[in-house]
Structures are given as structure tokens and as C-alpha cells.
């Protein structure tokens, strides 16, 4: 019985933080009962932009077994969740785990409490059978992932030669399959560079009757800037941006051919009339191995219902570029900035333009011939009787890159949830079948790792 608490790390509210502290304490208690050595690492306070401070929930560092003849596998998971409100279209209380037709509904069911519990269950199965664990196991569990893993990087850096020194492999289970029934292993994620472009005439807005016709209007400048970034076929118009993208090989194309994806079902479940591409291979490549640019919104523009004759005095456009190997965050920042400066200068506007990059996260890719990828494949064959889809993820999982860069250990992503789990959305769920088979998968993975190690 694991009550679903409002362990929301996104909204900076003391009540939610208290729930997060309670969650971490509960998880630490579960691990101690399994016989793990558990440390709850104090992460100090979080400074918020409005001047208030909130405590950061502790990070759990736990270890079970230290047999030098065995391999050591470290599992990363998080217990915090995205905001959820019954009034937003949830059919059940998001913070009470509710089973309907074999689906377990609740915020955090698939992202990421379900997979964390599945890993703990797999460990406790060996304990219940009084069997020795086939590998040494470590846990790093945090409570701030949805808020950008505040202060985690510093902790990993500090523990690099202590907690992580004996670790051979790192497992993350924080994403989904690409299908409803066929398991997958993830070996790559895209990065993300998030940009703000501000165009300013003055801080106050203008009346279009009094000023319309004699101003360089910031909104017109901004629309032109945003319109210069990407064409109607999804091709990014920033010069040089594709230069570092890894060339496509025949072998790589074959990996996309092997993946099961029903385009018709994918389109219908997405409620989209038509995608930019017509083949499975092209769709997957443009989600995983090519960059994309998305325009997200405009701050300062009039966006209420009704008619208001306003000329915004200062507007901020927001867009981001999903990066792929071997694109570099700082190179992309320079290319995007230079492009926007060129477009802006041609407008001869008297407004001021400022481009800034709010976030720069690198893409991540692993070697699928690493030991733990082979172990994960074998474990999937054992439990599901099928070959896994070898997939990449179009979104960003910064923690994978962080572990690879700082700890220099092989990272594998073993998702448990089905494509329709709806993480971050209303009515998030994990299927009972995925949860139970996923627990078996982790147990089989321990056994396979022991053999290969």
C-alpha cells in the first residue's frame, strides 16, 4: 500500500515540499527494511526568483551488497511528480492510486513511482526467496527531477569517487515504450536549447489609435523573427545548424525498419490529421536523429478573449531547438543568435533586440553493444519472449548525459510503461501488466548482468 501523495516539486509551495520529505522518508524506510545501507543527503535550501527559500528534499543514496566479485548496478529514479488537479480533467483523484480495467491511474504511476517500486520489488523478491542478490545494487533517488534536478549535479560530482566509485553500470527507467505491448530499450535522447528573444520599444504598451502607423512595432518585429526560424516542412532555416549532425548510414536505417510502429494508430491516438512525413522510418528519424525547432509562445502579447486595440511595448518570443549528436549547445547558441541578428538588422527597426539561451542540455547516445544492453535484451527475451524495440527518445533526459559525463559509466534506459501512459498529462497510468512484467524484467536483468559480468 503506497499512498499517492501530492509530491509535486514544480509548484514551490511548502505543503508540497513537506509531502516530498515524507516520500523520501518512506522510500528510505522501505530500503532499510530490505537491509540496505541508506543515507538521506541534505541538499540545503532552494533560492526562488521571488526571494523566498524552500528546502530541497534529501537525496537517497543506498547500497545493498558489496561483494567485490560481483558487478554493481546503480538505479536512478525520482519520487516527485508533475502538478495534477482533479478539476483539470482527471477521471479519478490523481493522488489516490485507482485501478480501472487493469490500468493503475494516478500522478506518478508511470513517471516515476511505478518503475522505482518495480525495482524495489525485484530486489525484495530475492530477499523473500532468501536468495543472494546476483549483483551489488545501489540506489540514487531524488525528489526534484520535474523541477530540473536542483543541486543534483553537484552531489553526483562530489560522490563521483565515493558512492559511484564501485559502480559498473547505471540504469534509468524514466521513459516509455514506443508501442502498447512491445518492450523497448532506449539508447539515446535529444538535447534541448531553449531561447528567449526580446524585442522592446518601451516597457509600457501603446494605444493603436494614438500610435499605430508611426512606430516600429515590437510585435511585428518578433513575428518576423520567429517566422524566419523554420519552414513549413519543418526544416530549420538557421545557417550551419545541420553541419554537425551525424551522417545517416545504411545500418542505422535498418534499425528503424526493425521497429514496430503502426503509423495509422500513432496518428489516430495523437489526434493529428497528417504528419510532415509519410513513412515510419522518416517519422522516427525526425523524432530521434534530426534536430527540430519549435515555437512555444510570446510573453507580453495580448492573448485574452475579446478585442483590445493595444500595441505591446515589449514582447518575448520563446522557442527551442532539440539537439542531436554531435550538435554542440554553445555552437547552436551562436548560430541562432547570429541568424536572428541578421534578420533583425535587415528590418532597420529602432527597437532593441536581445537573444538569450535559457537552457542548454546536450543530447545523449550510448553504445548498444555495452554489456548492460546485451543483458537487458536477454532479460526482455526471457520475460516477454520477444526482441525489444531499440529506440531513442525525442525528448531530453539530462540525467543520462550527466551520469555519462561525470561518472564515466555506461547508462541504459529500460522503460516499463506503454506508449499511452500519459506521463505529465491528465489520467496518467501504468498498466498492471507492465508493472508486474516490469518487476520480473528487472529481476531477470540482475541475473543476466551477473552472467555477463
Tab-separated table of C-alpha atoms in Angstrom:
chain	number	residue	atom	x	y	z
A	1	UNK	CA	0.000	0.000	0.000
A	2	UNK	CA	1.761	3.125	-1.245
A	3	UNK	CA	-0.398	6.241	-0.864
A	4	UNK	CA	-0.073	8.670	-3.771
A	5	UNK	CA	0.800	11.941	-2.118
A	6	UNK	CA	0.922	15.361	-3.731
A	7	UNK	CA	4.700	15.125	-4.102
A	8	UNK	CA	4.743	17.934	-6.658
A	9	UNK	CA	8.175	19.576	-6.983
A	10	UNK	CA	7.154	22.038	-9.712
A	11	UNK	CA	4.898	24.322	-7.646
A	12	UNK	CA	7.069	25.999	-4.996
A	13	UNK	CA	4.658	25.519	-2.084
A	14	UNK	CA	5.708	24.448	1.460
A	15	UNK	CA	2.852	21.899	1.677
A	16	UNK	CA	4.128	20.029	-1.404
A	17	UNK	CA	7.685	20.150	-0.093
A	18	UNK	CA	6.558	18.552	3.168
A	19	UNK	CA	4.963	15.742	1.153
A	20	UNK	CA	8.237	15.280	-0.724
A	21	UNK	CA	10.182	14.987	2.520
A	22	UNK	CA	7.628	12.397	3.660
A	23	UNK	CA	8.009	10.473	0.379
A	24	UNK	CA	11.785	10.351	0.682
A	25	UNK	CA	11.499	9.159	4.310
A	26	UNK	CA	9.036	6.416	3.286
A	27	UNK	CA	11.307	5.214	0.490
A	28	UNK	CA	14.364	5.286	2.776
A	29	UNK	CA	12.409	3.201	5.303
A	30	UNK	CA	11.446	0.622	2.622
A	31	UNK	CA	15.080	0.297	1.559
A	32	UNK	CA	16.292	-0.035	5.155
A	33	UNK	CA	13.773	-2.825	5.723
A	34	UNK	CA	15.355	-4.644	2.751
A	35	UNK	CA	18.682	-4.421	4.558
A	36	UNK	CA	20.172	-1.564	2.558
A	37	UNK	CA	22.600	0.962	3.995
A	38	UNK	CA	20.754	4.229	3.445
A	39	UNK	CA	21.937	7.824	3.591
A	40	UNK	CA	19.490	10.727	3.262
A	41	UNK	CA	21.702	13.506	1.916
A	42	UNK	CA	20.700	17.011	2.976
A	43	UNK	CA	20.538	19.194	-0.160
A	44	UNK	CA	20.143	22.563	1.551
A	45	UNK	CA	17.713	25.326	0.510
A	46	UNK	CA	16.430	26.334	-2.920
A	47	UNK	CA	16.524	30.070	-3.703
A	48	UNK	CA	13.422	31.084	-5.645
A	49	UNK	CA	13.307	34.071	-8.031
A	50	UNK	CA	10.859	35.910	-5.725
A	51	UNK	CA	13.359	35.826	-2.840
A	52	UNK	CA	11.739	33.060	-0.771
A	53	UNK	CA	13.657	29.889	0.029
A	54	UNK	CA	12.292	26.355	0.226
A	55	UNK	CA	14.082	23.235	1.474
A	56	UNK	CA	15.202	20.805	-1.230
A	57	UNK	CA	14.126	17.247	-0.366
A	58	UNK	CA	17.029	14.953	0.542
A	59	UNK	CA	18.540	12.570	-1.999
A	60	UNK	CA	18.646	8.882	-1.106
A	61	UNK	CA	21.979	7.123	-1.608
A	62	UNK	CA	21.535	3.453	-0.716
A	63	UNK	CA	23.542	0.275	-1.183
A	64	UNK	CA	22.826	-3.428	-0.898
A	65	UNK	CA	25.794	-5.781	-1.046
A	66	UNK	CA	29.455	-5.006	-1.573
A	67	UNK	CA	30.817	-8.287	-2.901
A	68	UNK	CA	33.927	-7.379	-4.949
A	69	UNK	CA	33.426	-10.443	-7.190
A	70	UNK	CA	30.012	-9.175	-8.369
A	71	UNK	CA	29.091	-6.378	-10.714
A	72	UNK	CA	27.494	-3.271	-9.200
A	73	UNK	CA	24.370	-1.797	-10.787
A	74	UNK	CA	23.115	1.644	-9.727
A	75	UNK	CA	19.456	2.544	-10.241
A	76	UNK	CA	18.365	6.165	-10.628
A	77	UNK	CA	14.749	7.178	-10.019
A	78	UNK	CA	12.696	10.115	-8.777
A	79	UNK	CA	9.689	10.342	-6.465
A	80	UNK	CA	8.499	13.848	-7.311
A	81	UNK	CA	5.712	14.397	-9.838
A	82	UNK	CA	4.234	16.978	-12.178
A	83	UNK	CA	1.317	19.075	-10.878
A	84	UNK	CA	-2.112	17.421	-11.081
A	85	UNK	CA	-5.586	18.668	-10.257
A	86	UNK	CA	-8.821	16.675	-10.299
A	87	UNK	CA	-10.560	19.673	-11.931
A	88	UNK	CA	-8.243	19.584	-14.981
A	89	UNK	CA	-9.988	16.575	-16.491
A	90	UNK	CA	-8.825	13.692	-14.280
A	91	UNK	CA	-11.450	10.950	-14.087
A	92	UNK	CA	-10.147	9.843	-10.666
A	93	UNK	CA	-8.340	11.570	-7.788
A	94	UNK	CA	-4.776	11.987	-9.158
A	95	UNK	CA	-3.326	11.324	-5.698
A	96	UNK	CA	-5.223	8.111	-4.963
A	97	UNK	CA	-3.983	5.101	-6.929
A	98	UNK	CA	-7.130	3.772	-8.654
A	99	UNK	CA	-7.361	0.602	-10.738
A	100	UNK	CA	-9.794	0.574	-13.675
A	101	UNK	CA	-9.740	-2.258	-16.274
A	102	UNK	CA	-6.193	-3.313	-15.430
A	103	UNK	CA	-4.863	0.243	-15.543
A	104	UNK	CA	-3.420	1.878	-12.412
A	105	UNK	CA	-4.297	5.588	-12.549
A	106	UNK	CA	-2.540	8.261	-10.523
A	107	UNK	CA	0.005	11.054	-10.842
A	108	UNK	CA	3.452	9.463	-10.809
A	109	UNK	CA	2.147	5.961	-11.650
A	110	UNK	CA	4.451	5.704	-14.664
A	111	UNK	CA	6.657	8.782	-14.060
A	112	UNK	CA	8.395	7.628	-11.925
A	113	UNK	CA	6.982	5.941	-8.810
A	114	UNK	CA	5.851	2.763	-10.597
A	115	UNK	CA	9.312	1.955	-12.020
A	116	UNK	CA	11.050	2.848	-8.712
A	117	UNK	CA	8.738	0.446	-6.870
A	118	UNK	CA	9.217	-2.238	-9.540
A	119	UNK	CA	12.988	-2.091	-8.946
A	120	UNK	CA	12.488	-2.288	-5.165
A	121	UNK	CA	10.056	-5.220	-5.677
A	122	UNK	CA	12.619	-7.041	-7.836
A	123	UNK	CA	15.209	-6.691	-5.068
A	124	UNK	CA	12.744	-7.788	-2.377
A	125	UNK	CA	11.819	-10.898	-4.416
A	126	UNK	CA	15.378	-12.218	-3.960
A	127	UNK	CA	15.136	-11.325	-0.263
A	128	UNK	CA	11.754	-13.114	0.121
A	129	UNK	CA	13.186	-16.245	-1.531
A	130	UNK	CA	16.233	-15.976	0.751
A	131	UNK	CA	18.374	-15.879	-2.378
A	132	UNK	CA	21.594	-13.972	-2.683
A	133	UNK	CA	21.361	-10.907	-4.934
A	134	UNK	CA	23.202	-11.734	-8.189
A	135	UNK	CA	24.701	-8.200	-8.309
A	136	UNK	CA	25.500	-5.456	-5.820
A	137	UNK	CA	22.819	-2.796	-6.024
A	138	UNK	CA	22.954	0.927	-5.390
A	139	UNK	CA	20.120	3.440	-5.467
A	140	UNK	CA	20.157	7.162	-6.113
A	141	UNK	CA	16.631	8.526	-5.671
A	142	UNK	CA	15.794	12.220	-5.818
A	143	UNK	CA	12.740	14.417	-5.314
A	144	UNK	CA	13.366	17.346	-7.673
A	145	UNK	CA	13.568	15.813	-11.175
A	146	UNK	CA	10.468	17.578	-12.516
A	147	UNK	CA	11.927	20.905	-11.349
A	148	UNK	CA	15.247	20.320	-13.142
A	149	UNK	CA	17.054	18.110	-10.576
A	150	UNK	CA	18.031	21.095	-8.409
A	151	UNK	CA	21.541	20.655	-6.893
A	152	UNK	CA	21.838	17.027	-8.060
A	153	UNK	CA	24.778	17.604	-10.394
A	154	UNK	CA	26.899	18.997	-7.531
A	155	UNK	CA	26.074	15.921	-5.435
A	156	UNK	CA	26.999	13.498	-8.249
A	157	UNK	CA	30.261	15.421	-8.793
A	158	UNK	CA	31.017	15.213	-5.053
A	159	UNK	CA	30.188	11.486	-4.839
A	160	UNK	CA	31.987	10.573	-8.071
A	161	UNK	CA	34.913	8.927	-6.253
A	162	UNK	CA	32.905	7.770	-3.227
A	163	UNK	CA	29.374	6.429	-3.763
A	164	UNK	CA	29.854	5.951	-7.520
A	165	UNK	CA	33.422	4.619	-7.373
A	166	UNK	CA	32.417	0.947	-7.340
A	167	UNK	CA	29.505	1.334	-9.761
A	168	UNK	CA	29.838	-0.535	-13.075
A	169	UNK	CA	26.510	0.316	-14.729
A	170	UNK	CA	23.710	2.836	-14.298
A	171	UNK	CA	20.061	2.044	-15.040
A	172	UNK	CA	17.337	4.656	-15.526
A	173	UNK	CA	13.688	3.748	-16.056
A	174	UNK	CA	12.042	7.103	-16.695
A	175	UNK	CA	10.547	6.950	-20.199
A	176	UNK	CA	8.115	4.817	-22.220
A	177	UNK	CA	7.969	2.147	-24.918
A	178	UNK	CA	7.046	3.219	-28.432
A	179	UNK	CA	4.232	0.650	-28.567
A	180	UNK	CA	1.451	-0.664	-26.325
A	181	UNK	CA	2.669	-4.254	-25.986
A	182	UNK	CA	6.245	-4.500	-27.279
A	183	UNK	CA	9.041	-3.720	-24.803
A	184	UNK	CA	11.878	-1.362	-25.679
A	185	UNK	CA	15.386	-0.346	-24.656
A	186	UNK	CA	16.362	3.306	-25.075
A	187	UNK	CA	19.903	4.203	-26.151
A	188	UNK	CA	19.686	7.907	-26.963
A	189	UNK	CA	17.854	11.159	-26.209
A	190	UNK	CA	17.809	14.573	-27.857
A	191	UNK	CA	19.175	17.631	-26.072
A	192	UNK	CA	17.432	20.992	-25.829
A	193	UNK	CA	18.474	24.622	-26.263
A	194	UNK	CA	15.687	26.936	-25.091
A	195	UNK	CA	15.779	30.518	-26.361
A	196	UNK	CA	14.132	33.818	-25.481
A	197	UNK	CA	14.166	36.670	-27.984
A	198	UNK	CA	13.045	40.004	-26.576
A	199	UNK	CA	12.018	42.956	-28.738
A	200	UNK	CA	11.467	46.182	-26.861
A	201	UNK	CA	10.344	49.680	-27.732
A	202	UNK	CA	9.427	50.688	-24.173
A	203	UNK	CA	8.102	48.999	-21.017
A	204	UNK	CA	4.531	50.309	-21.397
A	205	UNK	CA	2.075	49.291	-24.088
A	206	UNK	CA	0.674	51.759	-26.668
A	207	UNK	CA	-2.840	52.564	-27.942
A	208	UNK	CA	-3.048	51.625	-31.624
A	209	UNK	CA	-5.288	54.637	-32.361
A	210	UNK	CA	-2.743	57.072	-30.948
A	211	UNK	CA	0.477	55.376	-32.121
A	212	UNK	CA	-0.489	52.936	-34.895
A	213	UNK	CA	1.314	53.874	-38.132
A	214	UNK	CA	4.278	55.800	-36.675
A	215	UNK	CA	6.109	53.068	-34.722
A	216	UNK	CA	8.353	50.124	-35.388
A	217	UNK	CA	6.025	47.753	-33.576
A	218	UNK	CA	7.801	45.146	-31.410
A	219	UNK	CA	5.194	42.504	-32.218
A	220	UNK	CA	5.719	42.881	-35.993
A	221	UNK	CA	9.490	42.568	-35.479
A	222	UNK	CA	9.069	39.492	-33.293
A	223	UNK	CA	6.653	37.740	-35.673
A	224	UNK	CA	9.172	38.286	-38.487
A	225	UNK	CA	11.985	36.888	-36.320
A	226	UNK	CA	10.020	33.802	-35.264
A	227	UNK	CA	8.840	33.282	-38.841
A	228	UNK	CA	12.450	33.168	-40.046
A	229	UNK	CA	13.432	30.137	-37.953
A	230	UNK	CA	11.773	27.149	-39.589
A	231	UNK	CA	9.940	26.489	-42.880
A	232	UNK	CA	6.603	24.739	-43.433
A	233	UNK	CA	8.264	21.352	-43.967
A	234	UNK	CA	9.948	21.506	-40.556
A	235	UNK	CA	13.390	22.368	-41.971
A	236	UNK	CA	15.370	24.699	-39.666
A	237	UNK	CA	16.496	27.850	-41.535
A	238	UNK	CA	19.380	28.788	-39.228
A	239	UNK	CA	22.592	28.649	-41.348
A	240	UNK	CA	25.009	25.885	-40.350
A	241	UNK	CA	22.712	24.213	-37.840
A	242	UNK	CA	22.810	20.817	-39.606
A	243	UNK	CA	26.608	20.832	-40.061
A	244	UNK	CA	27.400	18.658	-37.031
A	245	UNK	CA	24.502	16.192	-37.380
A	246	UNK	CA	25.905	12.646	-37.665
A	247	UNK	CA	25.587	11.347	-41.267
A	248	UNK	CA	22.997	8.606	-41.836
A	249	UNK	CA	24.246	5.070	-42.535
A	250	UNK	CA	22.527	2.087	-44.159
A	251	UNK	CA	22.941	0.167	-40.901
A	252	UNK	CA	21.122	2.903	-38.962
A	253	UNK	CA	18.212	2.954	-41.440
A	254	UNK	CA	17.799	-0.797	-40.884
A	255	UNK	CA	17.397	-0.264	-37.114
A	256	UNK	CA	14.366	1.964	-37.856
A	257	UNK	CA	12.908	-0.613	-40.240
A	258	UNK	CA	13.007	-3.216	-37.441
A	259	UNK	CA	10.885	-1.112	-35.071
A	260	UNK	CA	7.204	-1.873	-34.770
A	261	UNK	CA	5.199	1.328	-35.256
A	262	UNK	CA	1.680	1.373	-36.658
A	263	UNK	CA	1.573	4.815	-38.290
A	264	UNK	CA	-2.207	4.826	-38.616
A	265	UNK	CA	-2.707	4.006	-34.933
A	266	UNK	CA	0.005	6.506	-33.970
A	267	UNK	CA	-1.723	9.241	-35.965
A	268	UNK	CA	-5.171	8.437	-34.571
A	269	UNK	CA	-4.028	8.213	-30.954
A	270	UNK	CA	-2.228	11.563	-31.428
A	271	UNK	CA	-5.442	13.012	-32.969
A	272	UNK	CA	-3.404	14.528	-35.811
A	273	UNK	CA	-4.708	14.673	-39.380
A	274	UNK	CA	-1.338	14.467	-41.130
A	275	UNK	CA	2.314	14.361	-40.096
A	276	UNK	CA	5.120	16.026	-42.070
A	277	UNK	CA	6.323	12.596	-43.232
A	278	UNK	CA	4.575	9.502	-44.586
A	279	UNK	CA	6.904	6.636	-43.672
A	280	UNK	CA	7.718	5.070	-40.317
A	281	UNK	CA	11.460	5.486	-40.939
A	282	UNK	CA	11.210	9.215	-41.710
A	283	UNK	CA	8.955	9.846	-38.705
A	284	UNK	CA	11.366	8.085	-36.337
A	285	UNK	CA	14.419	9.789	-37.804
A	286	UNK	CA	12.880	13.239	-37.442
A	287	UNK	CA	11.907	12.476	-33.839
A	288	UNK	CA	15.252	10.983	-32.833
A	289	UNK	CA	18.235	11.663	-35.082
A	290	UNK	CA	17.482	15.056	-36.673
A	291	UNK	CA	17.127	18.360	-34.829
A	292	UNK	CA	13.790	20.162	-34.637
A	293	UNK	CA	12.800	23.726	-33.805
A	294	UNK	CA	9.517	24.511	-32.031
A	295	UNK	CA	7.977	27.903	-31.294
A	296	UNK	CA	6.357	27.885	-27.847
A	297	UNK	CA	4.804	31.258	-27.191
A	298	UNK	CA	5.002	35.016	-26.790
A	299	UNK	CA	5.175	36.741	-23.418
A	300	UNK	CA	3.732	40.253	-23.294
A	301	UNK	CA	1.344	39.811	-26.230
A	302	UNK	CA	-2.399	40.349	-25.786
A	303	UNK	CA	-3.877	36.856	-25.542
A	304	UNK	CA	-7.174	37.310	-23.685
A	305	UNK	CA	-10.608	36.850	-25.282
A	306	UNK	CA	-12.178	39.999	-26.772
A	307	UNK	CA	-10.801	42.884	-28.838
A	308	UNK	CA	-8.217	45.188	-27.283
A	309	UNK	CA	-6.535	47.788	-29.512
A	310	UNK	CA	-3.132	47.522	-27.932
A	311	UNK	CA	0.389	47.668	-29.347
A	312	UNK	CA	2.583	45.686	-26.928
A	313	UNK	CA	5.645	47.770	-25.988
A	314	UNK	CA	7.836	44.779	-25.139
A	315	UNK	CA	7.423	41.151	-26.185
A	316	UNK	CA	9.458	37.985	-25.642
A	317	UNK	CA	9.304	35.100	-28.110
A	318	UNK	CA	10.117	31.621	-26.799
A	319	UNK	CA	11.363	28.739	-28.929
A	320	UNK	CA	13.673	25.778	-28.562
A	321	UNK	CA	15.871	23.519	-30.640
A	322	UNK	CA	16.021	19.771	-29.914
A	323	UNK	CA	19.672	18.789	-30.408
A	324	UNK	CA	21.111	15.517	-31.692
A	325	UNK	CA	24.630	14.048	-31.822
A	326	UNK	CA	27.108	15.757	-32.431
A	327	UNK	CA	25.494	19.190	-32.150
A	328	UNK	CA	27.063	21.435	-29.542
A	329	UNK	CA	24.998	23.687	-27.258
A	330	UNK	CA	27.298	26.722	-27.435
A	331	UNK	CA	27.726	26.464	-31.218
A	332	UNK	CA	23.935	26.352	-31.653
A	333	UNK	CA	23.606	29.376	-29.361
A	334	UNK	CA	25.997	31.363	-31.586
A	335	UNK	CA	24.308	30.216	-34.823
A	336	UNK	CA	20.791	31.081	-33.622
A	337	UNK	CA	21.870	34.450	-32.198
A	338	UNK	CA	23.737	35.418	-35.385
A	339	UNK	CA	20.775	34.418	-37.552
A	340	UNK	CA	18.292	36.481	-35.517
A	341	UNK	CA	20.658	39.477	-35.507
A	342	UNK	CA	20.920	39.266	-39.318
A	343	UNK	CA	17.150	39.092	-39.793
A	344	UNK	CA	16.583	41.921	-37.324
A	345	UNK	CA	19.184	44.235	-38.854
A	346	UNK	CA	17.504	43.915	-42.268
A	347	UNK	CA	14.302	45.308	-40.751
A	348	UNK	CA	16.017	48.602	-39.845
A	349	UNK	CA	13.958	48.715	-36.667
A	350	UNK	CA	14.717	51.212	-33.913
A	351	UNK	CA	13.652	48.644	-31.293
A	352	UNK	CA	16.137	46.774	-29.128
A	353	UNK	CA	16.505	43.030	-29.612
A	354	UNK	CA	18.110	40.707	-27.042
A	355	UNK	CA	18.586	36.951	-27.618
A	356	UNK	CA	19.296	34.707	-24.628
A	357	UNK	CA	19.543	30.962	-24.152
A	358	UNK	CA	17.637	29.967	-21.007
A	359	UNK	CA	18.579	26.300	-21.045
A	360	UNK	CA	21.221	24.247	-22.829
A	361	UNK	CA	21.044	20.458	-22.470
A	362	UNK	CA	23.226	18.119	-24.500
A	363	UNK	CA	21.986	15.104	-26.463
A	364	UNK	CA	22.933	11.653	-25.147
A	365	UNK	CA	23.727	8.441	-27.003
A	366	UNK	CA	25.037	5.096	-25.727
A	367	UNK	CA	26.863	2.160	-27.249
A	368	UNK	CA	24.240	-0.570	-27.750
A	369	UNK	CA	26.954	-3.252	-27.664
A	370	UNK	CA	27.755	-2.463	-24.000
A	371	UNK	CA	27.326	-5.351	-21.549
A	372	UNK	CA	24.186	-3.995	-19.958
A	373	UNK	CA	22.418	-3.523	-23.293
A	374	UNK	CA	23.050	-7.205	-24.043
A	375	UNK	CA	21.828	-8.129	-20.545
A	376	UNK	CA	18.680	-6.019	-20.963
A	377	UNK	CA	17.963	-7.634	-24.362
A	378	UNK	CA	18.370	-11.131	-22.911
A	379	UNK	CA	16.167	-10.267	-19.917
A	380	UNK	CA	13.436	-8.975	-22.268
A	381	UNK	CA	13.636	-12.191	-24.306
A	382	UNK	CA	13.274	-14.213	-21.083
A	383	UNK	CA	10.299	-12.271	-19.694
A	384	UNK	CA	8.430	-11.177	-22.829
A	385	UNK	CA	9.556	-13.802	-25.349
A	386	UNK	CA	10.396	-11.153	-27.938
A	387	UNK	CA	13.222	-8.950	-29.180
A	388	UNK	CA	12.952	-5.395	-27.827
A	389	UNK	CA	12.490	-2.297	-29.974
A	390	UNK	CA	15.830	-0.442	-29.821
A	391	UNK	CA	14.630	3.137	-29.559
A	392	UNK	CA	15.758	6.673	-28.933
A	393	UNK	CA	13.699	9.332	-27.197
A	394	UNK	CA	12.891	12.638	-28.886
A	395	UNK	CA	12.766	14.445	-25.563
A	396	UNK	CA	15.593	15.190	-23.131
A	397	UNK	CA	16.643	13.141	-20.096
A	398	UNK	CA	19.518	15.319	-18.815
A	399	UNK	CA	20.385	12.882	-16.043
A	400	UNK	CA	21.579	10.231	-18.562
A	401	UNK	CA	24.120	12.608	-20.081
A	402	UNK	CA	25.112	13.839	-16.623
A	403	UNK	CA	25.953	10.344	-15.351
A	404	UNK	CA	27.830	9.539	-18.546
A	405	UNK	CA	29.880	12.766	-18.400
A	406	UNK	CA	30.622	12.922	-14.655
A	407	UNK	CA	30.733	9.294	-13.539
A	408	UNK	CA	32.019	7.899	-16.887
A	409	UNK	CA	29.873	4.776	-16.614
A	410	UNK	CA	27.625	3.091	-19.161
A	411	UNK	CA	24.000	4.230	-18.831
A	412	UNK	CA	20.999	2.213	-20.035
A	413	UNK	CA	17.358	3.311	-20.143
A	414	UNK	CA	14.952	0.425	-19.549
A	415	UNK	CA	11.397	1.775	-19.780
A	416	UNK	CA	8.488	-0.176	-18.292
A	417	UNK	CA	5.446	1.853	-19.341
A	418	UNK	CA	3.369	1.645	-22.528
A	419	UNK	CA	3.283	4.428	-25.116
A	420	UNK	CA	-0.177	5.581	-23.963
A	421	UNK	CA	0.650	6.009	-20.242
A	422	UNK	CA	0.229	9.790	-20.489
A	423	UNK	CA	3.071	10.964	-18.277
A	424	UNK	CA	2.750	14.717	-17.451
A	425	UNK	CA	-0.844	14.532	-18.751
A	426	UNK	CA	-4.286	14.026	-17.218
A	427	UNK	CA	-5.171	10.433	-16.265
A	428	UNK	CA	-1.566	9.226	-16.121
A	429	UNK	CA	-1.449	5.447	-15.611
A	430	UNK	CA	0.689	2.354	-15.723
A	431	UNK	CA	-0.863	-0.962	-16.776
A	432	UNK	CA	-0.925	-3.659	-14.086
A	433	UNK	CA	0.640	-5.981	-16.709
A	434	UNK	CA	3.530	-3.582	-17.411
A	435	UNK	CA	4.149	-3.078	-13.704
A	436	UNK	CA	4.262	-6.812	-12.906
A	437	UNK	CA	6.182	-7.868	-16.031
A	438	UNK	CA	8.481	-4.866	-15.494
A	439	UNK	CA	9.295	-6.103	-11.990
A	440	UNK	CA	10.141	-9.532	-13.469
A	441	UNK	CA	12.237	-7.802	-16.140
A	442	UNK	CA	14.385	-6.060	-13.520
A	443	UNK	CA	14.890	-9.355	-11.637
A	444	UNK	CA	15.860	-11.142	-14.880
A	445	UNK	CA	18.181	-8.222	-15.682
A	446	UNK	CA	20.052	-8.752	-12.373
A	447	UNK	CA	20.583	-12.424	-13.297
A	448	UNK	CA	21.728	-11.627	-16.843
A	449	UNK	CA	24.105	-8.916	-15.588
A	450	UNK	CA	25.657	-11.408	-13.183
A	451	UNK	CA	26.243	-13.892	-16.032
A	452	UNK	CA	27.760	-11.347	-18.386
A	453	UNK	CA	29.815	-9.637	-15.712
